[in-house]
Short mmCIF file of C-alpha atoms in Angstrom, two decimals:
data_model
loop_
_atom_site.label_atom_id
_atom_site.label_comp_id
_atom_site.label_asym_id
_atom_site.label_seq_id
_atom_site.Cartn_x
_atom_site.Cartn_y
_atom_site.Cartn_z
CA UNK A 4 0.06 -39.09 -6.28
CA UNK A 5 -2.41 -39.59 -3.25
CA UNK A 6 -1.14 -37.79 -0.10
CA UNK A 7 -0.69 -40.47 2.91
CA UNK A 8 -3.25 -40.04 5.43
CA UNK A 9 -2.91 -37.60 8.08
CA UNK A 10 -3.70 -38.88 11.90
CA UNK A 11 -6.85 -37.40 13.68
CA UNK A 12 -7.21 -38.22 17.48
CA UNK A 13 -11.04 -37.95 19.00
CA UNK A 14 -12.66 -38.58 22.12
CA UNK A 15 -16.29 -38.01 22.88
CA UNK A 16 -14.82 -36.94 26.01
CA UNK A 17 -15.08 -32.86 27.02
CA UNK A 18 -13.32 -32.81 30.14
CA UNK A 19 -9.84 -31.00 31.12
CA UNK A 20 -8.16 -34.90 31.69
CA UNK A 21 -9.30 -35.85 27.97
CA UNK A 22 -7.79 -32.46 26.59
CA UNK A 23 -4.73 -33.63 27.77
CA UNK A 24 -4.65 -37.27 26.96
CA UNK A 25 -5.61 -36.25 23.03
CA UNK A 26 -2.46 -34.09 23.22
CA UNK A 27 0.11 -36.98 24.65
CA UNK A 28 -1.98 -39.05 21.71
CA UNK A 29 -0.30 -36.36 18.91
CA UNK A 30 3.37 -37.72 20.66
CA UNK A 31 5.17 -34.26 20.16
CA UNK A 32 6.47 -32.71 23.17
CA UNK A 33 6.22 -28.47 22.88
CA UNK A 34 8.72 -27.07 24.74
CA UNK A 35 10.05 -23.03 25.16
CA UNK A 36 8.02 -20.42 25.24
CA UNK A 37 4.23 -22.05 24.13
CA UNK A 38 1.85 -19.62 22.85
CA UNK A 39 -1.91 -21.44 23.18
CA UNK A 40 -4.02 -19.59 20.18
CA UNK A 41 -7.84 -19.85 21.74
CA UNK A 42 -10.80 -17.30 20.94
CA UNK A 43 -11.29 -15.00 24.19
CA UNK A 44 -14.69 -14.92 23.71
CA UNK A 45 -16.88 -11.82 22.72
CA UNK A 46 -18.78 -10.37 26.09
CA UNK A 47 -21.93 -11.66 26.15
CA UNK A 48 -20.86 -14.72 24.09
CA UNK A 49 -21.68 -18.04 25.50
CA UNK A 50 -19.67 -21.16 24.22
CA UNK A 51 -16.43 -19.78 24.28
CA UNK A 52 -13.30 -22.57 25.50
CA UNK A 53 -13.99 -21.99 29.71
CA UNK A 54 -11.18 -21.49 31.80
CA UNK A 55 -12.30 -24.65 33.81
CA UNK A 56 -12.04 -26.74 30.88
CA UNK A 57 -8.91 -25.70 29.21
CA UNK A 58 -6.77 -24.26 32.42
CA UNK A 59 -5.09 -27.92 33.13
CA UNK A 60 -3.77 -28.06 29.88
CA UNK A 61 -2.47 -24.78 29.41
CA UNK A 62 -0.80 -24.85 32.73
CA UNK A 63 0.64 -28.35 31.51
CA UNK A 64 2.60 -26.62 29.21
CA UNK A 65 3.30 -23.46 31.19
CA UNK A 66 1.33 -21.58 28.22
CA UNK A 67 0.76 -18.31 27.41
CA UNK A 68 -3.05 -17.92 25.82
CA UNK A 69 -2.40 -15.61 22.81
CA UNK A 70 -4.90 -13.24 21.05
CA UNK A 71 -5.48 -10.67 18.36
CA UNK A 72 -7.74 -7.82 18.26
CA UNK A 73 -11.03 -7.46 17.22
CA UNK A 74 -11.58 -5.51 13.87
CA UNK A 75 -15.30 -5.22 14.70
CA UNK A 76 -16.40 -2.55 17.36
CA UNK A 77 -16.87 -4.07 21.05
CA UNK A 78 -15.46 -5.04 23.53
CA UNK A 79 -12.09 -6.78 22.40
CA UNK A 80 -10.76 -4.15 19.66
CA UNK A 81 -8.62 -2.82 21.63
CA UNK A 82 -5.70 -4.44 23.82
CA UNK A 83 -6.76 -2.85 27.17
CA UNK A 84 -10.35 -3.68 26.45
CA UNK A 85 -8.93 -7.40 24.97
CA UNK A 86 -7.42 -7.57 28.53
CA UNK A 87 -10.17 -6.96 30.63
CA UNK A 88 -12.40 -9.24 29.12
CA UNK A 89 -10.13 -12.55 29.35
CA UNK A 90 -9.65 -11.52 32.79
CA UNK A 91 -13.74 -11.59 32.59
CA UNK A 92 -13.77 -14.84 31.49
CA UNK A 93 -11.21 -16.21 33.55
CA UNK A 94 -8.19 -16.80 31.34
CA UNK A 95 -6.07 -14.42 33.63
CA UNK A 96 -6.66 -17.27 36.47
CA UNK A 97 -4.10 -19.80 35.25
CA UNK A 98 -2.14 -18.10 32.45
CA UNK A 99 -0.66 -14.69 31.09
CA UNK A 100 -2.84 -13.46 28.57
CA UNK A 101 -0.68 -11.80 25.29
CA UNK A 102 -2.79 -9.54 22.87
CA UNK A 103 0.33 -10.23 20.00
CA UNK A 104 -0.79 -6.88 18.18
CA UNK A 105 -0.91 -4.44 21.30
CA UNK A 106 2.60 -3.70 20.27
CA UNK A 107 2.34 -3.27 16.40
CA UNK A 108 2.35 -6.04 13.55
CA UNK A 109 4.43 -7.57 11.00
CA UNK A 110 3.68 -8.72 7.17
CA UNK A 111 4.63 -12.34 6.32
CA UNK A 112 4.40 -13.67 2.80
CA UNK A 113 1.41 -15.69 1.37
CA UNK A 114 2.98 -18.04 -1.32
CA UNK A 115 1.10 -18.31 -4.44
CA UNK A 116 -2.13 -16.99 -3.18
CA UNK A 117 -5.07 -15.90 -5.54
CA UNK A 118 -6.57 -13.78 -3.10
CA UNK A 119 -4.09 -12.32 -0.99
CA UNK A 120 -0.38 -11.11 -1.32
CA UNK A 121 0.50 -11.25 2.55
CA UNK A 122 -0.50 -11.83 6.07
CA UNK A 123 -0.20 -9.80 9.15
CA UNK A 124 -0.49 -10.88 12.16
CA UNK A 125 0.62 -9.59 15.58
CA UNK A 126 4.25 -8.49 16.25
CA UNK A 127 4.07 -10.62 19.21
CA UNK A 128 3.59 -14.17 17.61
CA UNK A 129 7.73 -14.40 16.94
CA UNK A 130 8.34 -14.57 20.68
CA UNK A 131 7.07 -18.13 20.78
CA UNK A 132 8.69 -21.34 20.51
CA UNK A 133 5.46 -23.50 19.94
CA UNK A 134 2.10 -23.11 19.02
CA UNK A 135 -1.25 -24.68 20.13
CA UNK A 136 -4.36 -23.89 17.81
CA UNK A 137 -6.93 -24.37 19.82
CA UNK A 138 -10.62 -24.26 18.31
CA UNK A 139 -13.56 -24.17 19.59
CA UNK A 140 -15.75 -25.59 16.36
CA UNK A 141 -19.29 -23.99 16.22
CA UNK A 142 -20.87 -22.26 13.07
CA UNK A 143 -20.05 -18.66 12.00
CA UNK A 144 -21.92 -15.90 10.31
CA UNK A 145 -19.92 -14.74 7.59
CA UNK A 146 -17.41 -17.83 7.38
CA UNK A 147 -20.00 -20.62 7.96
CA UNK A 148 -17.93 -22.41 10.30
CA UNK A 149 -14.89 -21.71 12.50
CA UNK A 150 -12.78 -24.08 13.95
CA UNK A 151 -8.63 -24.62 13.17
CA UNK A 152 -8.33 -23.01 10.01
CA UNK A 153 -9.83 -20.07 11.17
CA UNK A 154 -8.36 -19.57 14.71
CA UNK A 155 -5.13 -19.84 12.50
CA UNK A 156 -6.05 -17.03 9.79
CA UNK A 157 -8.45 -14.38 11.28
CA UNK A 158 -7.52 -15.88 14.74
CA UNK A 159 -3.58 -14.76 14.58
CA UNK A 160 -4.01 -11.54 12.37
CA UNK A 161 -3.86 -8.52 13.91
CA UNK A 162 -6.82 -6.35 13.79
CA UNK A 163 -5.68 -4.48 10.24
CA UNK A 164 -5.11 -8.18 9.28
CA UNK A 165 -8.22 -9.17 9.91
CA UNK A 166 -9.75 -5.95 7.58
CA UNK A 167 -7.54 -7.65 4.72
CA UNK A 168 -8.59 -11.12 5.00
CA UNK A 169 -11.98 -10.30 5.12
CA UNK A 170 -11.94 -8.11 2.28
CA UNK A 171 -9.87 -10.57 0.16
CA UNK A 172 -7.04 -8.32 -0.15
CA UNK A 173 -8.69 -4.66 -0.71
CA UNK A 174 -8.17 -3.13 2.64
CA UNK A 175 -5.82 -3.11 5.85
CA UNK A 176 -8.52 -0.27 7.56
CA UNK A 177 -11.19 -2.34 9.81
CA UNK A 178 -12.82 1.57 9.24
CA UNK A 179 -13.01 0.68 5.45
CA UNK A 180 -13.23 -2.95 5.84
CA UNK A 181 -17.50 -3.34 5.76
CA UNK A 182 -17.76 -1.14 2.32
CA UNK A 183 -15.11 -3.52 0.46
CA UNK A 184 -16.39 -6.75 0.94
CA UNK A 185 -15.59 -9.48 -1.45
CA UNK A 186 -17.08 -12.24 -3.22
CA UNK A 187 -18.27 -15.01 -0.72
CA UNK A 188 -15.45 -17.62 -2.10
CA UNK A 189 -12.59 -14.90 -2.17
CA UNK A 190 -13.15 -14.43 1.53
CA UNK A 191 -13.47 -18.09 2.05
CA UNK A 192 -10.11 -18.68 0.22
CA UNK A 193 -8.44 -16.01 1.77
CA UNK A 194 -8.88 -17.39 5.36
CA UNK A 195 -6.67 -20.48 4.09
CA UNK A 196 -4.07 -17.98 2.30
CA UNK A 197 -3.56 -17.04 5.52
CA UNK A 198 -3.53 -19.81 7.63
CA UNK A 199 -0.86 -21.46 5.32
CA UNK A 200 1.25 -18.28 5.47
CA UNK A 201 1.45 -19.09 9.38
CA UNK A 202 2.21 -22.58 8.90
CA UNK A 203 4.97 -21.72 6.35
CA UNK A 204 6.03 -18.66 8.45
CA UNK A 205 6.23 -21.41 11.79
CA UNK A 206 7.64 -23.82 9.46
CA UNK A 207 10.64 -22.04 7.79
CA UNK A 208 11.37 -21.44 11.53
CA UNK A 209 11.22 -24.74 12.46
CA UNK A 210 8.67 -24.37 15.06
CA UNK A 211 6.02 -27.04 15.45
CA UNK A 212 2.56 -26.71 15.86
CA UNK A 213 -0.33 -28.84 16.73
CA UNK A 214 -4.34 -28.42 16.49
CA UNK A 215 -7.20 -29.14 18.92
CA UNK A 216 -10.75 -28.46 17.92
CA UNK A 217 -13.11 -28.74 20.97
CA UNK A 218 -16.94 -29.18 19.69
CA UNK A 219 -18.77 -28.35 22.10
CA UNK A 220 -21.73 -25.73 22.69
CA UNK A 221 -22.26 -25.82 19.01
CA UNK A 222 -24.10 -22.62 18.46
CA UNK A 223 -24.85 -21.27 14.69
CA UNK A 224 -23.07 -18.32 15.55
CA UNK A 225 -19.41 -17.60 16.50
CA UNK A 226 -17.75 -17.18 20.25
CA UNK A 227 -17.04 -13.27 18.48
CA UNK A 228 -20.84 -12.88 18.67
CA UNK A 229 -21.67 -11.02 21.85
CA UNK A 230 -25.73 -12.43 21.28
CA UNK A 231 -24.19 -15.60 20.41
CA UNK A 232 -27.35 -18.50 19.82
CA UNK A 233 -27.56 -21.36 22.34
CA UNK A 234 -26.31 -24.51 20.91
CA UNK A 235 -28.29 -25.90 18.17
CA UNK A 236 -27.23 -29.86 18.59
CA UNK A 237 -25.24 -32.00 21.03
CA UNK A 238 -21.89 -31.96 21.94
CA UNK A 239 -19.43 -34.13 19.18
CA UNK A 240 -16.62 -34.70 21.80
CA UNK A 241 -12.98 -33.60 20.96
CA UNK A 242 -10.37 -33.96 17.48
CA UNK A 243 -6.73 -33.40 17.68
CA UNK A 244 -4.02 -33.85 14.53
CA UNK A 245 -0.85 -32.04 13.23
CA UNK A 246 -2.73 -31.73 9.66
CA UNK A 247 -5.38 -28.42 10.21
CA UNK A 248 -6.94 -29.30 7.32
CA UNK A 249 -7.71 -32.89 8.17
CA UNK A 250 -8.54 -32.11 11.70
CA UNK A 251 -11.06 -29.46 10.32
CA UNK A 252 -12.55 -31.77 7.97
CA UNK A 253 -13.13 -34.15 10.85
CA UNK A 254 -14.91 -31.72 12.66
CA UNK A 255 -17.46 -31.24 9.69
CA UNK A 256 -17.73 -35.02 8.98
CA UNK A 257 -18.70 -35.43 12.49
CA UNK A 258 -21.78 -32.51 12.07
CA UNK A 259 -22.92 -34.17 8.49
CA UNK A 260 -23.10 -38.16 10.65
CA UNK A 261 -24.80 -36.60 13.44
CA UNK A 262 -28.51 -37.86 14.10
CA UNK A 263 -29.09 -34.91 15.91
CA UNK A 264 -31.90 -33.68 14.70
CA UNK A 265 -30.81 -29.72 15.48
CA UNK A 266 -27.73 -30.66 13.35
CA UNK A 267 -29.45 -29.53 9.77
CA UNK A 268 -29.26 -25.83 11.21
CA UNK A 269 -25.47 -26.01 11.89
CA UNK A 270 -25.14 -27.82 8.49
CA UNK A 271 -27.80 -24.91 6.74
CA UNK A 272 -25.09 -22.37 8.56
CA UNK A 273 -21.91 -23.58 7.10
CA UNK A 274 -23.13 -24.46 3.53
CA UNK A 275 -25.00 -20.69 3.12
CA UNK A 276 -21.63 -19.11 3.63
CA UNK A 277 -20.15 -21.50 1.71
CA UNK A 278 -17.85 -22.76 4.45
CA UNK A 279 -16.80 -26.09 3.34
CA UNK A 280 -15.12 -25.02 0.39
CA UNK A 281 -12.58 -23.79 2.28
CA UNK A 282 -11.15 -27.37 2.77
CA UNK A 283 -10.37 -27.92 -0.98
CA UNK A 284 -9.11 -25.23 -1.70
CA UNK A 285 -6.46 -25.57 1.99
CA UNK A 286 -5.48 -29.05 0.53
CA UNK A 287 -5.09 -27.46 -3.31
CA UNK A 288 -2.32 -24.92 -2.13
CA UNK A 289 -0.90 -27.23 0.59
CA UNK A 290 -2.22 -26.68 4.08
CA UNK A 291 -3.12 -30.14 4.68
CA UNK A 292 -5.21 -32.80 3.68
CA UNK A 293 -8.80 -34.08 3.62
CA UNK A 294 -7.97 -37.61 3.71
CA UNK A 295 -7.05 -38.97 7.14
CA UNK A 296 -7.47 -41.84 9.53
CA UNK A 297 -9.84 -41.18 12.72
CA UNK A 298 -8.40 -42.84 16.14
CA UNK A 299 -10.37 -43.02 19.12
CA UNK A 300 -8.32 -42.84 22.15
CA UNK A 301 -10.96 -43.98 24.11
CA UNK A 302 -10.83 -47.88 24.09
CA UNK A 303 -7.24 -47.15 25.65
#
């Protein structure tokens, strides 16, 4: 039996008015406490979401911007030195800034995972009402690409988290994390074991959540990358849907139509680190699905 299609808003519009339209498109109104997930940005990183461009939308919903640790050593893997660089980068301007694992963590389940028996993710994610994953898509070197999926999995664990999805389940030590790395795939698959244990966690709680993937500054390399490339192509504009998986494969369907010619390197990125094959294998355990219906918002 075919799953129905899932809805994916786009605009080829980056501005802080279109980032709110493609919301009111998704017709779900968050309310409570609204925790905004968005990447902080490494210092020295370049194409991290900019307070200019986001700040309208997260005041809109009187957001918090929520983060996680770093399990790398820099600048962000800690939660004073977390702190100090979103006030760097201006998220402090318009919103509280919450690092959700400054205060500890918490295990949920991961339901019929192959990879990975739980998640853990910062204590603080359970004060929220409503969520907002909000990507910014650009390549990654060691997933291939990060967008939704990923902001949701490595994005919302806490630091030790992070150690066990990257090492498919051997380690919770980010000390120990670099000399048990898995097979390519595992870690692949074990960024959507996680992802849906957030969805089902936010879901057996009946909160909602919705994802935004901004693509813009598309850089090889990932916003956690403090000598982060320079964009390799043009910006694609922005995709918005309640399915992650769908809005993720959008966000790769736009890079593989793209005449650009710079687009082959992002595409070269991705498909080294085998990041595609994350998307099966997120529709074969229930994220989401592939199949959906693009809607551009802006003949309205």
């Amino acid at each position: 039996m075919l799953m129905d299609k899932a809805k994916v808003f786009f605009t080829k519009n980056i501005t802080s008015d279109a980032l709110i339209k493609i919301y009111k498109a998704l017709d779900i109104e968050l309310s409570g406490k609204v925790g905004v997930k968005v990447s902080t940005g490494e210092r020295g990183a370049k194409g991290y979401l900019k307070a200019s461009l986001i700040g309208p939308f997260v005041k809109s919903l009187n957001g918090t911007i929520i983060e996680c640790n770093t399990a790398y050593p820099g600048a962000r893997n800690t939660a004073e030195d977390h702190l100090e660089v979103a006030k760097e980068h201006g998220f402090t301007e318009f919103a509280d800034v919450d690092i959700m694992d400054a205060d500890g963590e918490v295990k949920i389940p991961v339901h019929n995972g192959k990879n990975l028996q739980y998640d853990i993710i910062g204590s603080h994610f359970d004060n929220y009402d409503a969520i907002v994953n909000l990507a910014h898509g650009k390549g990654h070197a060691m997933g291939g690409f990060g967008a939704n999926l990923k902001n949701q999995s490595i994005g919302i664990a806490s630091r030790n988290g992070k150690a066990y999805i990257h090492s498919a389940g051997k380690s919770e030590d980010p000390e120990t994390l670099w000399n048990n790395l898995p097979e390519q795939i595992n870690f692949i698959e074990s960024m959507a074991e996680a992802a849906k244990a957030v969805a089902d966690h936010l879901e057996e709680q009946n909160k909602p959540i919705i994802y935004i993937t901004v693509m813009n500054a598309l850089s090889v390399d990932c916003d956690c990358d403090a000598n982060q490339g320079a964009p390799v192509m043009a910006d694609l504009g922005i995709v918005a849907s309640l399915d992650p998986v769908a809005n993720d494969q959008a966000f790769i369907d736009k890079i593989w139509a793209s005449k650009d010619p710079g687009a082959i390197k992002l595409q070269e990125r991705i498909d080294r680190q085998l990041g595609r094959e994350i998307l099966p294998y997120a529709e074969s355990i229930g994220l989401g699905t592939r199949n959906y219906e693009l809607i551009d918002i802006d003949g309205e």
